[in-house]
Amino acid sequence: MRWQDETPITELIVEGVNLEGAYLTVARVGEDRKEAQIGSQPIEGVVDAREWLDGVAVGALGTGSDVRLRIRLWNADRTPVRGITTRVWPDAEAPADEGAPDRKDDDTDEGVDARRSSGLVVRRPATITKALPHSVPVRRERAVATPTYASPCPTCASASTTVALLQSRISELSAMLGTAQTAVRDARRDAEDAQKSSLTRGRRAKDAEAELSRLRAENAELLDAVRRLRRENRELNEGAAEILAAASRFTG
């Protein structure tokens, strides 16, 4: 089984990983451009999402020569983000009459036609009819060379996978940072409440002061954790930028 182009698929999955609660849907596109949904899956990670898409594509292809699929990314509240249209073949030889898949799908037939117009299209062989002496027509077909498509180089594929994993880690760190900041705010609020209680209730002043000290210590630890997460997040962003730069120089 071979995808028409794996790059937009990887980009769509990585974008979904960075969205909390996002999920994918896959629909089969018929010759009349009508769609029939054949699968839906929440995005848990880059590898899991890709394995699921490959499985759905294999099932949709079956014993056919090719199948056209539309993959959409959705938010957790079921609002659409974007989608792509691509094809799947059973082997490494892609048909010559198909161009690259649409990287951004506006989910309209007009948009698909506009994008497909820029792809590589080899028309069907012309038919030549030659008359024999007894006026018996003979149909002969001219052979047309079929172009092939090269697979992505291993270095580019490895760099794309590494960048996707780094972006997934950055997303996790961002979520941890948000949780830590929320905990800091809660600790400050608790400290303020404890301080007010100590002013209004003299008999609990000592307990409130002890609680205030504990909350301040916890607040300091959380602030240190926030700084550490920010530093790690910045280092990962810098690492991702270096990998992208290296991949750009290699492909350039």
mmCIF file of N, CA, C and O in Angstrom, residues 22 65 90 109 142 144 230:
data_model
loop_
_atom_site.group_PDB
_atom_site.id
_atom_site.type_symbol
_atom_site.label_atom_id
_atom_site.label_comp_id
_atom_site.label_asym_id
_atom_site.label_seq_id
_atom_site.Cartn_x
_atom_site.Cartn_y
_atom_site.Cartn_z
ATOM 1 N N ALA A 22 -8.471 16.682 19.730
ATOM 2 C CA ALA A 22 -8.738 16.635 18.292
ATOM 3 C C ALA A 22 -8.885 15.186 17.817
ATOM 4 O O ALA A 22 -8.409 14.255 18.456
ATOM 5 N N SER A 65 -7.566 -1.210 -7.496
ATOM 6 C CA SER A 65 -6.313 -0.658 -8.014
ATOM 7 C C SER A 65 -5.946 0.648 -7.338
ATOM 8 O O SER A 65 -4.776 1.009 -7.243
ATOM 9 N N PRO A 90 -2.036 0.030 -4.274
ATOM 10 C CA PRO A 90 -1.590 -1.184 -3.598
ATOM 11 C C PRO A 90 -0.098 -1.443 -3.691
ATOM 12 O O PRO A 90 0.403 -2.365 -3.072
ATOM 13 N N ASP A 109 -16.275 20.994 -4.174
ATOM 14 C CA ASP A 109 -15.845 20.431 -5.451
ATOM 15 C C ASP A 109 -15.068 21.446 -6.267
ATOM 16 O O ASP A 109 -14.117 21.109 -6.974
ATOM 17 N N ARG A 142 -1.802 4.154 -29.361
ATOM 18 C CA ARG A 142 -0.410 4.570 -29.215
ATOM 19 C C ARG A 142 0.018 4.461 -27.760
ATOM 20 O O ARG A 142 -0.701 4.872 -26.858
ATOM 21 N N VAL A 144 1.836 5.341 -24.382
ATOM 22 C CA VAL A 144 2.249 6.583 -23.716
ATOM 23 C C VAL A 144 3.092 6.214 -22.499
ATOM 24 O O VAL A 144 2.720 5.337 -21.717
ATOM 25 N N ARG A 230 9.678 26.001 31.453
ATOM 26 C CA ARG A 230 9.893 27.008 30.405
ATOM 27 C C ARG A 230 11.258 26.844 29.742
ATOM 28 O O ARG A 230 11.405 26.975 28.529
#
